[in-house]
Tab-separated table of N, CA and C in Angstrom:
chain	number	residue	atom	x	y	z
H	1	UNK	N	30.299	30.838	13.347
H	1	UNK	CA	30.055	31.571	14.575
H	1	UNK	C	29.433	30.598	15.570
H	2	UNK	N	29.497	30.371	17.205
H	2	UNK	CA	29.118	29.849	18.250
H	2	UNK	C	28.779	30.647	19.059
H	3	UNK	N	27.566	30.212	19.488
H	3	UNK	CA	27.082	31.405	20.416
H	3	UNK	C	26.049	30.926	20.968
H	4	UNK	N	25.699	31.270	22.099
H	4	UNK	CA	24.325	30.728	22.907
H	4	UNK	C	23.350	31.543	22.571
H	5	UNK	N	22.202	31.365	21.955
H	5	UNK	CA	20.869	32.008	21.615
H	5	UNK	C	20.438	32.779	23.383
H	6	UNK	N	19.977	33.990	23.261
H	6	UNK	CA	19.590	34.912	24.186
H	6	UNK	C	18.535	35.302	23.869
H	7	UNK	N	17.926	35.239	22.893
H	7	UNK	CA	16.666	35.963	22.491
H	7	UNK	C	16.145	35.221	20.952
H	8	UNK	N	14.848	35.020	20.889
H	8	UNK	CA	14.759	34.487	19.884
H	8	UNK	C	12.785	35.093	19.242
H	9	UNK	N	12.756	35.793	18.382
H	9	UNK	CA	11.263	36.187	17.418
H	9	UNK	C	10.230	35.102	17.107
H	10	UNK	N	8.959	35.331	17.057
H	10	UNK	CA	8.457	34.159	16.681
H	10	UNK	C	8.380	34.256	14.992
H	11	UNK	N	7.916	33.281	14.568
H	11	UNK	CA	7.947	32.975	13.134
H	11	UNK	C	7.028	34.243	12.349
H	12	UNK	N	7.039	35.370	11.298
H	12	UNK	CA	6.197	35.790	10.796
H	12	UNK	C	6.258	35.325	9.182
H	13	UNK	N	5.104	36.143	8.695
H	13	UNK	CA	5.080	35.871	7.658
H	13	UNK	C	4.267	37.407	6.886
H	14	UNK	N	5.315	38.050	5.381
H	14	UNK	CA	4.575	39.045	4.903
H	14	UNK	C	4.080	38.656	3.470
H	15	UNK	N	3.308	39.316	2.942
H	15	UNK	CA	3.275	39.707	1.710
H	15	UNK	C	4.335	39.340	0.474
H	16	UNK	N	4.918	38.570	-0.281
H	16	UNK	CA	6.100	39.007	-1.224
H	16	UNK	C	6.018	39.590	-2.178
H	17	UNK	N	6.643	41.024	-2.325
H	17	UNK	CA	6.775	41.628	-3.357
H	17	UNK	C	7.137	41.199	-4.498
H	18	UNK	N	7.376	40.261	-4.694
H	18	UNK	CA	8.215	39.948	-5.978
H	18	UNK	C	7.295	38.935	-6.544
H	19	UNK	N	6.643	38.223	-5.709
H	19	UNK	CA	5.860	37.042	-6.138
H	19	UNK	C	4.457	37.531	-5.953
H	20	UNK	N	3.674	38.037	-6.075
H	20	UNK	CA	2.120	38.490	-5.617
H	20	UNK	C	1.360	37.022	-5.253
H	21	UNK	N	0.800	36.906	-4.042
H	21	UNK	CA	-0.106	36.287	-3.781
H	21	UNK	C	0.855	35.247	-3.090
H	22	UNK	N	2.152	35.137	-3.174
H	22	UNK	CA	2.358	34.300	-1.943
H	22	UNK	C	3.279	35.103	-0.565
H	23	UNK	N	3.541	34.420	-0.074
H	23	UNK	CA	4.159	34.710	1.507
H	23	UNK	C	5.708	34.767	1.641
H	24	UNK	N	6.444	35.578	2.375
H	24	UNK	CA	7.612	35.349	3.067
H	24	UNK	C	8.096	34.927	4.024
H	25	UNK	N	8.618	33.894	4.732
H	25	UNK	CA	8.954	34.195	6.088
H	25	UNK	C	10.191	34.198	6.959
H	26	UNK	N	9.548	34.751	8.356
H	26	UNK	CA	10.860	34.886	8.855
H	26	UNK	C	11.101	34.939	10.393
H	27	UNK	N	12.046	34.845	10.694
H	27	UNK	CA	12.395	35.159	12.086
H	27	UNK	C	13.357	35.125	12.615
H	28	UNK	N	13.834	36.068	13.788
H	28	UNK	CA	15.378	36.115	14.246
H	28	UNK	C	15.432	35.799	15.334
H	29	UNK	N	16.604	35.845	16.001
H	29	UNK	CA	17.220	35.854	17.156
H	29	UNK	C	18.607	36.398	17.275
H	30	UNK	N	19.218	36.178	18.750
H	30	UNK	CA	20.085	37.210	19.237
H	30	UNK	C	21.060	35.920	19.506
H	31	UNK	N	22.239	36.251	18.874
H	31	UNK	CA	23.362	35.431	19.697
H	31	UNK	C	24.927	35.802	20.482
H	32	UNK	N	25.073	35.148	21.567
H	32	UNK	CA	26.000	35.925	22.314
H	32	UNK	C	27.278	35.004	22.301
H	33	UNK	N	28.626	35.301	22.408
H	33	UNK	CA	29.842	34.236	22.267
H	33	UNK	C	30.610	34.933	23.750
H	34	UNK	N	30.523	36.326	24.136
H	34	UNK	CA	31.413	36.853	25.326
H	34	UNK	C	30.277	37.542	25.583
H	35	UNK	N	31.182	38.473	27.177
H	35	UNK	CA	30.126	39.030	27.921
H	35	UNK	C	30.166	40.673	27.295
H	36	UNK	N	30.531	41.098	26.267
H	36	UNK	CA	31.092	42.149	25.495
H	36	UNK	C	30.358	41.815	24.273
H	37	UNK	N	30.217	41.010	23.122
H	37	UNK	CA	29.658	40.968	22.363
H	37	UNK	C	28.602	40.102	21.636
H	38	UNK	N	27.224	40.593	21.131
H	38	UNK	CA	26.336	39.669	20.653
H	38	UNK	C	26.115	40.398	19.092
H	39	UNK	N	25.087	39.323	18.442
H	39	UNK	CA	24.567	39.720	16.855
H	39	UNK	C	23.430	39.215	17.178
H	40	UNK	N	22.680	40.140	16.282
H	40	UNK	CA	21.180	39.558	15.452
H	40	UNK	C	21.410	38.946	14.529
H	41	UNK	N	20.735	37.623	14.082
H	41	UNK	CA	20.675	36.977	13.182
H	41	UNK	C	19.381	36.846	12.651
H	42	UNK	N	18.831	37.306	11.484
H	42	UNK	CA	17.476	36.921	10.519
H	42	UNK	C	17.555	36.236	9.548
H	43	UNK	N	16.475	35.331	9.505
H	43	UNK	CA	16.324	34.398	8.660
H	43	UNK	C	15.219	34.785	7.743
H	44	UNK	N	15.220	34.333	6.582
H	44	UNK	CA	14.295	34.434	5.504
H	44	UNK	C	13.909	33.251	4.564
H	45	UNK	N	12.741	32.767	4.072
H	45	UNK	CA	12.374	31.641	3.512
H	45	UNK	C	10.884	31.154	3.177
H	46	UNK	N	11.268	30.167	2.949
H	46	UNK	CA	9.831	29.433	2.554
H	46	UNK	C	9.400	28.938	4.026
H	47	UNK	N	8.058	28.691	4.060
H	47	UNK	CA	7.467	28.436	5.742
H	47	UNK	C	8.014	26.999	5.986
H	48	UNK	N	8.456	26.160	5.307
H	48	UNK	CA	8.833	25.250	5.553
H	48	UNK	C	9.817	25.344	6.797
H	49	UNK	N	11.014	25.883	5.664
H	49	UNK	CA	12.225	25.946	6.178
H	49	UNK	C	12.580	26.779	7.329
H	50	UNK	N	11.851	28.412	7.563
H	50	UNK	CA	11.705	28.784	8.467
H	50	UNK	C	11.342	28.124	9.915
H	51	UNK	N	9.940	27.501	9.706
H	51	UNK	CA	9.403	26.974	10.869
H	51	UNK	C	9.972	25.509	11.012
H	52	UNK	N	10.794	24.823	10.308
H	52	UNK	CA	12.028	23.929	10.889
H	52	UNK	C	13.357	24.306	11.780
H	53	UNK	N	13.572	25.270	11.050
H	53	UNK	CA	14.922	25.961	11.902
H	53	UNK	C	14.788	26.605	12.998
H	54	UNK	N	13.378	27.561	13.281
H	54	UNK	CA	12.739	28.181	14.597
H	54	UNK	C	12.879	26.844	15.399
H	55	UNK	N	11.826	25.753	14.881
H	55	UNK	CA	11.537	24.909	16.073
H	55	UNK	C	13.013	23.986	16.521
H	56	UNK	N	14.525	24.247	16.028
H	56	UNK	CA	15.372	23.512	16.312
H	56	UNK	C	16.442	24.031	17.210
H	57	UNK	N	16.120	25.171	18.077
H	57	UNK	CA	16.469	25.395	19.055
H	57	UNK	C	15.329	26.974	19.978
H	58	UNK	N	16.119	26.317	21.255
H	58	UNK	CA	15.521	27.665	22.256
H	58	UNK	C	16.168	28.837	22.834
H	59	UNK	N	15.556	29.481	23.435
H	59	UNK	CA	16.736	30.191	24.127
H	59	UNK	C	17.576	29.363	25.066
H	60	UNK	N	18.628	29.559	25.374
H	60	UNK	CA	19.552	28.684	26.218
H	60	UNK	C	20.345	27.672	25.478
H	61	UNK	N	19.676	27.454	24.123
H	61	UNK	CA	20.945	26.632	23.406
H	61	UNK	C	22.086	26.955	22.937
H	62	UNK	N	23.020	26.739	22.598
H	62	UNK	CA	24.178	26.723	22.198
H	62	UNK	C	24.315	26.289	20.258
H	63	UNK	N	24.350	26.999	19.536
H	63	UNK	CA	24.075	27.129	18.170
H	63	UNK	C	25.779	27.257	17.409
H	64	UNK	N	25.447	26.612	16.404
H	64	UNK	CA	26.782	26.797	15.182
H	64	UNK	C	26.357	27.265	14.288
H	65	UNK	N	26.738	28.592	13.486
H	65	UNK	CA	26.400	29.045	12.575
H	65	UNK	C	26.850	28.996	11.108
H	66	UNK	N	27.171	28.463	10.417
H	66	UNK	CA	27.872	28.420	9.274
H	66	UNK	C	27.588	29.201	7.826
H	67	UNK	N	28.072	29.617	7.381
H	67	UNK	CA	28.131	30.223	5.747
H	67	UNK	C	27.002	31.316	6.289
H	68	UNK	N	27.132	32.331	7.016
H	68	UNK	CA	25.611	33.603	7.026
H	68	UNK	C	26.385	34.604	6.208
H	69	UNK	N	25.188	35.186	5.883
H	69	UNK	CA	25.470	36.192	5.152
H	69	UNK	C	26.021	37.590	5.979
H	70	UNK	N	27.227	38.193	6.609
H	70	UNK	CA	27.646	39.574	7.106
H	70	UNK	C	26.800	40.657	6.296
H	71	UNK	N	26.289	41.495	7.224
H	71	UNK	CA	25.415	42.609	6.396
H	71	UNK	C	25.630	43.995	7.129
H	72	UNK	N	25.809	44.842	6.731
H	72	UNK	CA	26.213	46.180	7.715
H	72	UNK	C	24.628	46.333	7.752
H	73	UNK	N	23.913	46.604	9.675
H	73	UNK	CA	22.994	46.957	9.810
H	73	UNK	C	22.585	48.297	10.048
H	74	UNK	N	21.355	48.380	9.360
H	74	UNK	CA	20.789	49.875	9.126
H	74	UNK	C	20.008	50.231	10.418
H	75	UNK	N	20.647	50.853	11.613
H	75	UNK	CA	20.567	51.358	12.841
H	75	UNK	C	19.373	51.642	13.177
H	76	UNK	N	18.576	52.623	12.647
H	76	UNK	CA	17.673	53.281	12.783
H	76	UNK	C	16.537	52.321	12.500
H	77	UNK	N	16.435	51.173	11.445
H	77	UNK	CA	15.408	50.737	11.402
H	77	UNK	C	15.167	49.255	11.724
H	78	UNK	N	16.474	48.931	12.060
H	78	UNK	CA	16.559	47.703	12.517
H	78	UNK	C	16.603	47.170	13.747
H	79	UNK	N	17.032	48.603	14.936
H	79	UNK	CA	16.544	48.039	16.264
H	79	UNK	C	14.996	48.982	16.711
H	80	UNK	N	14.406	48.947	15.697
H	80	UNK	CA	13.022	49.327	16.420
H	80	UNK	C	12.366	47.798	16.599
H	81	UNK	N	12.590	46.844	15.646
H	81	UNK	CA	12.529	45.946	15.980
H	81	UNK	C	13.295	44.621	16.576
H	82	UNK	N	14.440	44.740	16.621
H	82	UNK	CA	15.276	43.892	17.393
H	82	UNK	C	16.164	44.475	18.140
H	83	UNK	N	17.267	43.511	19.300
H	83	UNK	CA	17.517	44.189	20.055
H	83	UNK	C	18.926	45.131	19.909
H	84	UNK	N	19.065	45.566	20.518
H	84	UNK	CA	19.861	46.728	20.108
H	84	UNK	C	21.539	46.050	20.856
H	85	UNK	N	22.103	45.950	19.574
H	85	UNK	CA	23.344	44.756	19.792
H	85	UNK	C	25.008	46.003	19.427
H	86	UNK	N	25.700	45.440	20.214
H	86	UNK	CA	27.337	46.695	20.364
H	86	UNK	C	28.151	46.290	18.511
H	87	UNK	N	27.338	45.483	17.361
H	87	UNK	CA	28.245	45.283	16.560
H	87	UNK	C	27.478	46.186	15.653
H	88	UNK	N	28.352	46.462	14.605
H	88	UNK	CA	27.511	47.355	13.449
H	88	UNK	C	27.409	46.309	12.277
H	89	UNK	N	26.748	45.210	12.597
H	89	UNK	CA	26.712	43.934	11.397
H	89	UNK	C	25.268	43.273	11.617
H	90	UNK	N	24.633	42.369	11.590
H	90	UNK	CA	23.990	41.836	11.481
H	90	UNK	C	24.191	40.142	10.904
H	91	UNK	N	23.782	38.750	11.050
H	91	UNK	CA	24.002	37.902	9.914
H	91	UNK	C	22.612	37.342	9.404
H	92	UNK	N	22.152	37.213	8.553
H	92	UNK	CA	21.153	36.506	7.431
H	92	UNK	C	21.727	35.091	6.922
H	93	UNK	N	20.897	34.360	7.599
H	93	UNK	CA	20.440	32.944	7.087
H	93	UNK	C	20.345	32.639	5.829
H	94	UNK	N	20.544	31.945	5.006
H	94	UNK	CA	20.008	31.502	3.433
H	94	UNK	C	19.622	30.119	3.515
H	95	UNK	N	18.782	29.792	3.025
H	95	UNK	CA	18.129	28.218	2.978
H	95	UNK	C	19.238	26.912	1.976
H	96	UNK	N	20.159	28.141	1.006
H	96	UNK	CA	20.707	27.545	0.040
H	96	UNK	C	21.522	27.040	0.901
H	97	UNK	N	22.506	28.430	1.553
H	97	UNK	CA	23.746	28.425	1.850
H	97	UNK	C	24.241	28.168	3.309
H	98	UNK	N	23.129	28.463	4.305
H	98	UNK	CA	23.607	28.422	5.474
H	98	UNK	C	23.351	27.170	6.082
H	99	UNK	N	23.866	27.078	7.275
H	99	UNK	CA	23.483	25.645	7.997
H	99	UNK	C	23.581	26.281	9.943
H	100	UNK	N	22.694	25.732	10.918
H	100	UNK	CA	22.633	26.256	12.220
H	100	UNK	C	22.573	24.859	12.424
H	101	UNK	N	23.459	24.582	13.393
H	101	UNK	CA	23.520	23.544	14.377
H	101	UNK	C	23.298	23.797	15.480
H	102	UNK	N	22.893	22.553	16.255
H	102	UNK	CA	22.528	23.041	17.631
H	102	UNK	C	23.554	21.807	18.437
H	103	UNK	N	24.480	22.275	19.541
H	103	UNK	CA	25.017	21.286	20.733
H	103	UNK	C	24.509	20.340	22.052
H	104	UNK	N	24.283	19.576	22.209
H	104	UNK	CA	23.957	19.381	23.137
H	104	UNK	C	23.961	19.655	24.392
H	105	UNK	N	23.204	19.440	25.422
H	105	UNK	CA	24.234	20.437	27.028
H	105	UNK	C	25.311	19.537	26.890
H	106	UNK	N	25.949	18.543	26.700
H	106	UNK	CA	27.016	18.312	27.293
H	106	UNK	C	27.996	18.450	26.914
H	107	UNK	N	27.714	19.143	25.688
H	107	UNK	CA	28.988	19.655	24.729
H	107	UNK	C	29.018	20.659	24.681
H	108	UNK	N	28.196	21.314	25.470
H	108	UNK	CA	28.183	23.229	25.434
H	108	UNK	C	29.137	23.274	26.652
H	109	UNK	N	29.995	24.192	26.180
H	109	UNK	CA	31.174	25.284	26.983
H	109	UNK	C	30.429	25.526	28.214
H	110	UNK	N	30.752	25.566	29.546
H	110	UNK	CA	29.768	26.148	30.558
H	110	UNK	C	30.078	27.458	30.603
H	111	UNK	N	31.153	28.586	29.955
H	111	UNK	CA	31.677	29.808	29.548
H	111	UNK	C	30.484	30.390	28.779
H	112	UNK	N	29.872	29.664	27.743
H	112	UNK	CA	29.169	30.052	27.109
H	112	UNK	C	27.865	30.148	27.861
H	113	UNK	N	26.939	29.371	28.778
H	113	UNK	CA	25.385	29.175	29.116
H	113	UNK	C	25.506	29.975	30.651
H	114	UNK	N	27.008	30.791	30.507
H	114	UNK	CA	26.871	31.564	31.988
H	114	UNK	C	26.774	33.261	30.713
H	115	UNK	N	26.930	33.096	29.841
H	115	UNK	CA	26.221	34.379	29.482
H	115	UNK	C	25.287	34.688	29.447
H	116	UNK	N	24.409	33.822	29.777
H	116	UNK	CA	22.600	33.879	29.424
H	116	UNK	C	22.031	34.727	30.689
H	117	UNK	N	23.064	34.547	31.627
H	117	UNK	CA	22.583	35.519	32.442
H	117	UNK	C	23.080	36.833	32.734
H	118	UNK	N	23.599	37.420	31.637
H	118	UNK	CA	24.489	38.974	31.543
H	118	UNK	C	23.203	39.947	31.388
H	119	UNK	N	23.246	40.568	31.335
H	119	UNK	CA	22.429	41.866	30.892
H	119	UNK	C	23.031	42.049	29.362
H	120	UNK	N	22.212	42.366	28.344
H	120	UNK	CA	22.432	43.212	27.417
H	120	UNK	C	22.726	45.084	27.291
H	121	UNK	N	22.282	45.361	28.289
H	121	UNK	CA	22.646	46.949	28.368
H	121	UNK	C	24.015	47.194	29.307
H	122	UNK	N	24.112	48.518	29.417
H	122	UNK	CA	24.805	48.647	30.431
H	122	UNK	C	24.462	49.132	31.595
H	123	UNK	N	25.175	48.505	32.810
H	123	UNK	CA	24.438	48.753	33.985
H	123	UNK	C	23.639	49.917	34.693
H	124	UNK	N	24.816	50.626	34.080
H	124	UNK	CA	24.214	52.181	34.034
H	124	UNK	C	23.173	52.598	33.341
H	125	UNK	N	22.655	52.117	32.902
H	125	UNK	CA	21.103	52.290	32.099
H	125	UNK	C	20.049	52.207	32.413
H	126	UNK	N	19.990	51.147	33.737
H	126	UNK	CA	18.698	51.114	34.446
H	126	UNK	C	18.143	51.741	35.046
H	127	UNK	N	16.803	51.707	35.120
H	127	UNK	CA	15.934	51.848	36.460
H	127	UNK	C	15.442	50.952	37.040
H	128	UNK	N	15.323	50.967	38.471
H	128	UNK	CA	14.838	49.987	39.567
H	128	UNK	C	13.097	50.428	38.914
H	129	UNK	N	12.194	49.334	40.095
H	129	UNK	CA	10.588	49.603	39.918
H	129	UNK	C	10.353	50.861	41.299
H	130	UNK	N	11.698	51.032	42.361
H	130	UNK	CA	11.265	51.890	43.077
H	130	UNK	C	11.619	53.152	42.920
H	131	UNK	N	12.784	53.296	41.648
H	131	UNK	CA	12.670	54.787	41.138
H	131	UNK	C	11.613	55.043	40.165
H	132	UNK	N	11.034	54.364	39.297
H	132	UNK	CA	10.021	55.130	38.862
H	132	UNK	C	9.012	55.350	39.563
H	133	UNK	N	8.901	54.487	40.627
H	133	UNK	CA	7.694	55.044	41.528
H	133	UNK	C	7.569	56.174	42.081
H	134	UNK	N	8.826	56.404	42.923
H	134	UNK	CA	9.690	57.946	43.361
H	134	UNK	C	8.939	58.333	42.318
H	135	UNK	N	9.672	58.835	41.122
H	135	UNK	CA	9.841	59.349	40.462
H	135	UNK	C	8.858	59.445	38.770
H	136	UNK	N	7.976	58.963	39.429
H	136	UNK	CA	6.765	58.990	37.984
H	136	UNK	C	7.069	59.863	37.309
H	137	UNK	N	6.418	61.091	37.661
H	137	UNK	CA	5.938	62.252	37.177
H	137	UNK	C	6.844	62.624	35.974
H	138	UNK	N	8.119	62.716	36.674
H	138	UNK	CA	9.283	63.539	36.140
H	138	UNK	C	9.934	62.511	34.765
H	139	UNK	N	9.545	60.919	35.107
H	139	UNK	CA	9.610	60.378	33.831
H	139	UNK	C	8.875	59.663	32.751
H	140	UNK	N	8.063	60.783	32.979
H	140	UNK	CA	5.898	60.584	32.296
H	140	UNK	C	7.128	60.794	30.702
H	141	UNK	N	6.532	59.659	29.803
H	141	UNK	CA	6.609	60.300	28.678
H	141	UNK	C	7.886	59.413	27.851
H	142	UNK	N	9.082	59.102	29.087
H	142	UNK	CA	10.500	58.415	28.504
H	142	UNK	C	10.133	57.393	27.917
H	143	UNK	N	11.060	56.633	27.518
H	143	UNK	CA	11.337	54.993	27.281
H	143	UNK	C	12.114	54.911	28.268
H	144	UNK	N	11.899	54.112	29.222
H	144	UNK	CA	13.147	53.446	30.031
H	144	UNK	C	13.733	51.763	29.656
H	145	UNK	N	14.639	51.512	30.680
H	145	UNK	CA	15.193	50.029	30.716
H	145	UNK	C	14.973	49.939	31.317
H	146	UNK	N	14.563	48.819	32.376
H	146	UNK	CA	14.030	48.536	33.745
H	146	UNK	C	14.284	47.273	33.837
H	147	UNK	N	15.032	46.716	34.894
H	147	UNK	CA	15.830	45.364	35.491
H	147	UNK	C	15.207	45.381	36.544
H	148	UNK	N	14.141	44.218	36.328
H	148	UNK	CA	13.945	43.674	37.581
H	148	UNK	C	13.295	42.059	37.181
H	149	UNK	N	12.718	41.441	39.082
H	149	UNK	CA	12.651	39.916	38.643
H	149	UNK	C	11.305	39.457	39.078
H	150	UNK	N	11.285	38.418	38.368
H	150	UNK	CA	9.862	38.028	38.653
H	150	UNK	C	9.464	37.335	40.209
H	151	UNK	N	9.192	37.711	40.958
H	151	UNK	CA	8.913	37.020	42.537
H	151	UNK	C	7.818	35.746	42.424
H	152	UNK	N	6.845	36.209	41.654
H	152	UNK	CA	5.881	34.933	41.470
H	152	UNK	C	4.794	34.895	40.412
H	153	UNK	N	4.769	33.287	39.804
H	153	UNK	CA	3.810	33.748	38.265
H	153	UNK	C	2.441	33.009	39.193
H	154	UNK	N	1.317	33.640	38.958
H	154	UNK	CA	0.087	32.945	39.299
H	154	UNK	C	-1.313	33.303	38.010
H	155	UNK	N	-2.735	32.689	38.607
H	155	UNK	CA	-3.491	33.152	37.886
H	155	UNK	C	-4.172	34.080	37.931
């Protein structure tokens, strides 16, 4: 799989059930190939290997994915925490089996690093910051999507 990273988790680490007293870790990201379709990808491992592969790309890179594991994802509990993607799959990393490459810019597709600026939802989904203002009251309580841009970062 090729795809430009859009989103990327920071490194965690839980509990392992299987092993008492040591750690798991992990972390995902989002990858996109068209302006129609992206995947979540999670990784799992030893902290080594995790926090090598996190630190070997960013958002905006351009990634090769090789040997992941296809997994039908479980809807309900899998985009409470990640983002909510149009495939019903997911792919998982293996330390054994998989391999992520990363391209350089000058070998990245410029097809590909003009998706980084798509929206993930659909357009029709939004709210501006001046309809909820309108409109507080009446949407006390929702979850919304809200598209908008940053004008200026200060202290």
């Amino acid at each position: 799989v090729i795809g430009v990273v859009i989103g990327k988790t920071d490194v965690r680490s839980f509990p392992d059930r299987k092993s008492i007293g040591t750690e798991r870790y992990t972390f995902g990201f989002t990858i996109r190939d068209s302006p129609t379709y992206f995947v979540n990808v999670q990784s799992w491992g030893r902290e080594e290997y995790i926090r090598s592969l996190s630190e070997s790309f960013r958002v905006g890179d351009c990634v090769t994915i090789e040997n992941p594991l296809v997994q039908s994802k479980e809807a309900e509990r899998e985009e409470k925490f990640n983002p909510v993607t149009p495939s019903c799959y997911k792919l998982l990393l293996s330390e054994n089996h998989s391999i992520v490459k990363t391209s350089s810019r000058y070998e990245t597709d410029t097809r590909l690093l003009s998706l980084l600026h798509l929206p993930v939802k659909d357009p029709q989904d939004y709210y501006s910051l001046g309809d909820i203002v309108a409109n507080g009251q009446s949407l006390n309580g929702r979850i919304l999507n809200v598209l908008a841009a940053v004008m200026s970062v200060s202290q």
